[in-house]
Every structure is written in structure tokens, then in C-alpha cells.
Short mmCIF file of C-alpha atoms in Angstrom, two decimals:
data_model
loop_
_atom_site.label_atom_id
_atom_site.label_comp_id
_atom_site.label_asym_id
_atom_site.label_seq_id
_atom_site.Cartn_x
_atom_site.Cartn_y
_atom_site.Cartn_z
CA MET A 1 0.12 9.78 -12.26
CA LEU A 2 3.10 11.50 -11.24
CA ALA A 3 3.66 14.48 -9.02
CA GLY A 4 6.49 16.17 -6.95
CA LEU A 5 7.48 15.06 -3.55
CA SER A 6 6.47 17.09 -0.52
CA GLY A 7 8.35 17.65 2.77
CA CYS A 8 9.00 15.11 5.36
CA ARG A 9 5.98 15.55 7.78
CA ARG A 10 3.90 12.73 9.38
CA ASP A 11 2.36 14.37 12.22
CA ALA A 12 -1.13 15.81 12.12
CA ILE A 13 -1.28 19.40 11.06
CA VAL A 14 -1.46 21.53 14.27
CA PRO A 15 -2.96 25.12 14.09
CA PRO A 16 -0.69 27.90 15.71
CA ALA A 17 -1.63 29.34 18.88
CA GLY A 18 -4.69 31.65 18.65
CA SER A 19 -5.56 30.36 15.09
CA ASP A 20 -9.12 30.19 14.15
CA THR A 21 -8.75 27.76 11.34
CA PRO A 22 -11.43 25.02 11.72
CA PHE A 23 -10.21 21.46 11.63
CA GLY A 24 -11.96 18.07 11.01
CA THR A 25 -10.75 14.48 10.68
CA LEU A 26 -10.11 12.42 7.68
CA ARG A 27 -10.38 8.63 8.21
CA VAL A 28 -9.26 6.24 5.57
CA ILE A 29 -9.98 2.60 5.75
CA ILE A 30 -8.19 0.31 3.40
CA VAL A 31 -10.04 -3.04 2.90
CA PRO A 32 -8.14 -5.97 1.38
CA GLU A 33 -10.38 -8.19 -0.77
CA TRP A 34 -10.18 -11.10 -2.98
CA GLU A 35 -12.72 -11.29 -5.97
CA GLY A 36 -14.90 -8.77 -3.82
CA GLN A 37 -14.83 -10.65 -0.58
CA PRO A 38 -12.74 -10.01 2.59
CA LEU A 39 -9.24 -11.38 2.15
CA GLU A 40 -8.33 -14.41 4.34
CA PHE A 41 -4.67 -15.10 5.06
CA TYR A 42 -3.52 -18.60 4.31
CA HIS A 43 -6.84 -19.33 2.61
CA GLU A 44 -6.34 -21.16 -0.75
CA TYR A 45 -7.62 -19.05 -3.72
CA ARG A 46 -7.22 -19.44 -7.50
CA ASN A 47 -5.31 -16.49 -9.08
CA VAL A 48 -5.66 -15.17 -12.61
CA SER A 49 -3.43 -18.06 -13.90
CA ASP A 50 -5.63 -20.70 -12.07
CA TYR A 51 -2.81 -21.44 -9.76
CA ARG A 52 -3.62 -22.53 -6.10
CA THR A 53 -2.55 -19.70 -4.23
CA THR A 54 -2.32 -18.26 -0.65
CA VAL A 55 -1.42 -14.82 0.77
CA GLU A 56 0.56 -15.09 3.96
CA SER A 57 1.85 -11.55 4.37
CA LEU A 58 0.96 -8.06 3.07
CA LYS A 59 2.42 -4.77 4.09
CA PHE A 60 3.21 -1.53 2.24
CA TYR A 61 3.93 2.11 2.53
CA TRP A 62 1.92 5.08 1.44
CA GLY A 63 4.25 8.06 0.94
CA ASP A 64 3.62 11.89 0.51
CA VAL A 65 -0.19 11.42 1.21
CA ARG A 66 -2.18 14.65 -0.03
CA LEU A 67 -5.59 15.71 -0.78
CA VAL A 68 -5.89 17.25 -4.27
CA ASP A 69 -8.30 19.34 -6.23
CA GLY A 70 -6.84 20.36 -9.72
CA MET A 71 -3.47 21.94 -9.06
CA ALA A 72 -4.34 22.60 -5.30
CA THR A 73 -3.02 20.06 -2.75
CA MET A 74 -3.34 19.65 1.06
CA PRO A 75 -0.46 17.60 2.79
CA VAL A 76 -1.89 14.82 4.92
CA SER A 77 1.09 12.59 5.96
CA ASP A 78 4.56 12.08 4.77
CA ILE A 79 4.66 8.32 5.34
CA GLU A 80 2.22 5.59 6.60
CA LEU A 81 2.79 1.84 6.87
CA PHE A 82 -0.12 -0.52 6.31
CA ASP A 83 0.03 -4.11 7.79
CA PHE A 84 -2.96 -6.09 6.85
CA GLN A 85 -2.38 -9.20 8.93
CA ASN A 86 -5.42 -8.51 11.04
CA GLY A 87 -7.64 -7.27 8.35
CA PRO A 88 -8.55 -3.68 7.26
CA VAL A 89 -6.34 -0.93 8.43
CA THR A 90 -7.65 2.46 9.39
CA LYS A 91 -5.73 5.82 9.55
CA GLU A 92 -6.95 9.16 10.80
CA TRP A 93 -5.55 12.65 10.36
CA LYS A 94 -6.56 16.07 11.78
CA LEU A 95 -6.90 18.49 8.86
CA PRO A 96 -8.20 22.05 8.00
CA THR A 97 -11.63 21.93 6.68
CA GLY A 98 -12.08 21.95 2.87
CA VAL A 99 -13.40 20.29 -0.21
CA TRP A 100 -11.23 18.06 -2.41
CA SER A 101 -11.74 15.88 -5.46
CA GLY A 102 -9.39 13.06 -4.49
CA LEU A 103 -6.41 11.45 -2.61
CA ARG A 104 -2.96 11.32 -3.95
CA THR A 105 -0.28 9.07 -2.61
CA GLY A 106 2.81 7.23 -3.64
CA ILE A 107 3.29 3.38 -3.09
CA GLY A 108 6.54 3.10 -1.26
CA VAL A 109 8.90 5.53 0.65
CA PRO A 110 9.82 8.89 -1.07
CA SER A 111 13.51 9.13 -1.81
CA ALA A 112 14.07 11.81 0.85
CA LEU A 113 13.19 9.36 3.40
CA ASN A 114 14.09 5.94 1.79
CA HIS A 115 17.73 6.60 2.60
CA ALA A 116 17.22 7.77 6.15
CA ASP A 117 18.82 5.77 9.09
CA PRO A 118 15.96 3.86 10.75
CA ALA A 119 17.72 4.18 14.09
CA THR A 120 16.88 7.84 14.13
CA PHE A 121 13.11 7.18 14.22
CA PRO A 122 11.04 6.72 17.43
CA SER A 123 9.98 3.11 17.95
CA ASP A 124 6.40 3.62 16.95
CA HIS A 125 7.34 5.46 13.63
CA PRO A 126 6.62 3.66 10.33
CA LEU A 127 10.33 3.98 9.38
CA SER A 128 11.76 2.63 12.68
CA VAL A 129 13.66 -0.50 13.10
CA ASN A 130 10.44 -2.08 14.62
CA SER A 131 8.87 -1.95 11.26
CA LEU A 132 11.00 -4.80 10.04
CA MET A 133 10.85 -2.99 6.52
CA TYR A 134 14.41 -1.84 6.19
CA TRP A 135 16.88 -3.55 3.75
CA THR A 136 20.24 -3.17 5.18
CA TRP A 137 21.92 -4.46 2.01
CA ALA A 138 20.21 -1.74 0.01
CA SER A 139 20.42 1.10 2.53
CA GLY A 140 16.67 1.59 1.98
CA TYR A 141 13.11 0.32 2.91
CA LYS A 142 10.99 -2.45 1.35
CA PHE A 143 8.05 -0.53 -0.23
CA VAL A 144 5.86 -3.58 -0.48
CA LEU A 145 5.90 -7.08 1.15
CA PHE A 146 3.61 -9.54 -0.66
CA ASP A 147 4.33 -13.09 0.19
CA GLY A 148 2.55 -16.51 0.09
CA ARG A 149 2.64 -19.99 -1.49
CA TYR A 150 1.26 -21.36 -4.92
CA ASP A 151 0.99 -24.50 -6.91
CA PRO A 152 0.84 -24.11 -10.88
CA ASP A 153 -1.27 -27.34 -10.98
CA PRO A 154 -4.86 -26.36 -10.49
CA ALA A 155 -5.72 -30.14 -10.01
CA SER A 156 -3.17 -30.84 -7.22
CA VAL A 157 -4.52 -31.48 -3.65
CA VAL A 158 -1.06 -31.69 -1.98
CA PRO A 159 -0.14 -28.94 0.61
CA LEU A 160 1.26 -25.91 -1.02
CA VAL A 161 5.10 -25.65 -0.90
CA ASN A 162 6.24 -23.22 -3.50
CA THR A 163 6.80 -19.83 -2.13
CA TYR A 164 6.66 -16.42 -3.70
CA LEU A 165 8.43 -13.33 -2.25
CA LEU A 166 7.28 -10.26 -4.10
CA GLN A 167 9.00 -7.34 -2.13
CA THR A 168 9.65 -4.13 -3.85
CA GLY A 169 12.05 -1.30 -2.87
CA MET A 170 14.53 1.21 -4.49
CA ASP A 171 13.74 4.71 -5.57
CA THR A 172 12.94 3.26 -9.09
CA CYS A 173 9.77 1.58 -7.73
CA TYR A 174 8.20 4.47 -5.95
CA MET A 175 5.05 5.35 -8.08
CA GLU A 176 2.27 7.75 -7.25
CA MET A 177 -1.45 7.32 -7.85
CA ASP A 178 -4.70 9.30 -7.69
CA LEU A 179 -7.73 7.94 -5.84
CA LEU A 180 -10.62 9.95 -7.19
CA THR A 181 -14.11 9.99 -5.81
CA LEU A 182 -17.66 10.51 -7.41
CA LEU A 183 -18.47 12.98 -4.74
CA PRO A 184 -16.13 15.62 -3.34
CA ILE A 185 -14.08 14.76 -0.18
CA THR A 186 -15.29 17.31 2.34
CA VAL A 187 -13.34 17.71 5.63
CA VAL A 188 -16.00 19.24 8.04
CA LYS A 189 -15.14 21.11 11.36
CA ASP A 190 -15.21 18.74 14.34
CA SER A 191 -16.58 15.86 12.17
CA ILE A 192 -15.18 12.69 10.84
CA THR A 193 -14.99 12.20 6.96
CA THR A 194 -14.55 8.50 6.12
CA LEU A 195 -13.14 7.25 2.80
CA ARG A 196 -13.30 3.36 2.28
CA VAL A 197 -10.67 2.09 -0.02
CA HIS A 198 -11.03 -1.23 -1.52
CA MET A 199 -7.92 -3.12 -2.44
CA ALA A 200 -8.45 -6.07 -4.88
CA VAL A 201 -5.43 -8.34 -3.81
CA ASP A 202 -6.43 -10.81 -6.66
CA LYS A 203 -5.56 -7.97 -9.09
CA PHE A 204 -1.92 -7.83 -7.81
CA PHE A 205 -1.24 -10.61 -10.27
CA HIS A 206 -2.74 -8.91 -13.39
CA SER A 207 -3.65 -5.63 -15.03
CA ASN A 208 -3.53 -4.08 -18.41
CA PHE A 209 0.17 -3.48 -17.69
CA GLY A 210 0.92 -7.27 -17.48
CA THR A 211 0.36 -10.58 -15.68
CA ILE A 212 2.70 -12.01 -12.97
CA ASP A 213 3.17 -15.76 -13.66
CA LEU A 214 4.21 -17.22 -10.34
CA ALA A 215 5.77 -20.16 -12.06
CA THR A 216 8.62 -18.02 -13.46
CA GLU A 217 7.97 -14.59 -11.50
CA HIS A 218 8.01 -15.61 -7.93
CA GLU A 219 10.96 -13.57 -6.59
CA ALA A 220 11.36 -9.90 -6.32
CA HIS A 221 13.44 -9.08 -3.18
CA GLU A 222 16.91 -8.56 -3.98
CA GLY A 223 16.46 -6.98 -7.37
CA ASN A 224 14.43 -8.12 -10.42
CA VAL A 225 13.24 -4.50 -10.93
CA ASP A 226 11.04 -5.45 -13.87
CA LEU A 227 8.87 -7.80 -11.75
CA ALA A 228 8.80 -5.09 -8.87
CA LEU A 229 7.60 -2.39 -11.30
CA LYS A 230 4.85 -4.87 -12.65
CA LEU A 231 3.68 -5.56 -9.15
CA THR A 232 3.53 -1.77 -8.34
CA HIS A 233 1.57 -0.99 -11.53
CA ASN A 234 -0.82 -3.71 -10.88
CA MET A 235 -1.31 -2.66 -7.28
CA ILE A 236 -2.04 0.94 -8.26
CA GLN A 237 -4.82 -0.40 -10.60
CA SER A 238 -6.31 -2.62 -7.73
CA PHE A 239 -7.53 0.36 -5.50
CA SER A 240 -10.95 1.93 -5.77
CA ILE A 241 -12.39 4.22 -3.36
CA GLU A 242 -15.84 5.12 -2.10
#
């Protein structure tokens, strides 16, 4: 579900001096899972093709994060980096109070930021050199870093040695998604509203858009746009919110 890009703002909204605008906190927790259970890095799973599979790194950007309700939107953050090496990741933003029907965000870095110089950002910024997500050769950022090992033989018991490197980037791969809730998202004055987002990592390999066959589709880090787009579509369909 596509929408336009917003301005380049990451800091929390700050009310002007003397403003009576009430503010609350929106907390988003993204929980990586495999078939409904907490994802364990380096643990051997079976993917949709029955390949022995591990996940060894998982990082991605959310860009132009907004709360939405029909045509109305509330900017939340221009860019956030999620690194799941230590489990679920939590982000919090201070926002004006209001009622919204969902959360809209892009997978990746919006074009206006994708071609910025990482040296111009503070060390703790998601787009700084310290993020280790900048592709010098492409003058842009990795949007998604999803790496691990696999063996196409389900009966094999030898250590996994084949690697997959599914790393997307380039403006073509930036896609937006809507995360809708059954109940409205209500930001309440001086309170914390928590959204728990489930991310089914096992579904990164398949959706109604297509299946990633690691035997032939295991590298998307210096091109291979078709595979990068397939991964992005699959990721979008892997998210659910409560």
C-alpha cells in the first residue's frame, strides 16, 4: 500500500513553548518469531522448502513512520533501525494525543535519506557510519540485512556450510505497508500506548507473492533486484499487530 514520502524528521515531536497540546507515548515492540515461537539465532529450523536453515543476522530500517486514519496522518519518525540480534526491539515516541486506525511505514530508507552522506549524522543516529548499513559501492543504504546458512538436504546431519545473503537496497526496493489493528490506536495524555508487532521470520521465505528457494536464490546483496523485491514483499506479509 503506497503513500507519499514525508519530511526528514526523526526526533520526537516537541510542543512549542507555552503550548497546551497534550502528549502521550507510543511504544512499538517488534517480536521476531519462527512458526509462532521466539526466533533463536543460529538455531536450526526447517523453512518452507524443508531446507535446514539458520538465521544469523537480521536488521532492517523502517522509514517515514506515521499513524494513519483514513486520509489523516501523524508523523512519528523519519527513520528507525531495528537490529534483532538480542531479541525483540522496542521503540518509543512522544506524540500528541489522538485516535488512529493503524501504523504506516516503509521497509527501507526513503529516497531523500538513502543518498545522504553517513558521515553527516551523529554516531547514535540510525544512518550514521556506526550502523554498518551503508553500501559505499551503491552510494546508499542496505534496507534489509537477512543472513544465515542452509542445507537443501533435509536428511543431512553435517554442519551447515552454505550461506545465504539476502540484503536489499536501492530506491526500487523501498515499499510501504499498513499495519492495521482491530481496536483503534489511542495515544493518551501522560500514558504509554503499546503496540506489539509480530514478525514471522519463517514467512520471509514465502508468501502469495512467491517462494524464495535458497538453492538458487541465496544472494541479493549487489544487485538481483527481483530477489530483493521478493524478500521485501514477503516481509511485508510477515507482520501482524496487536
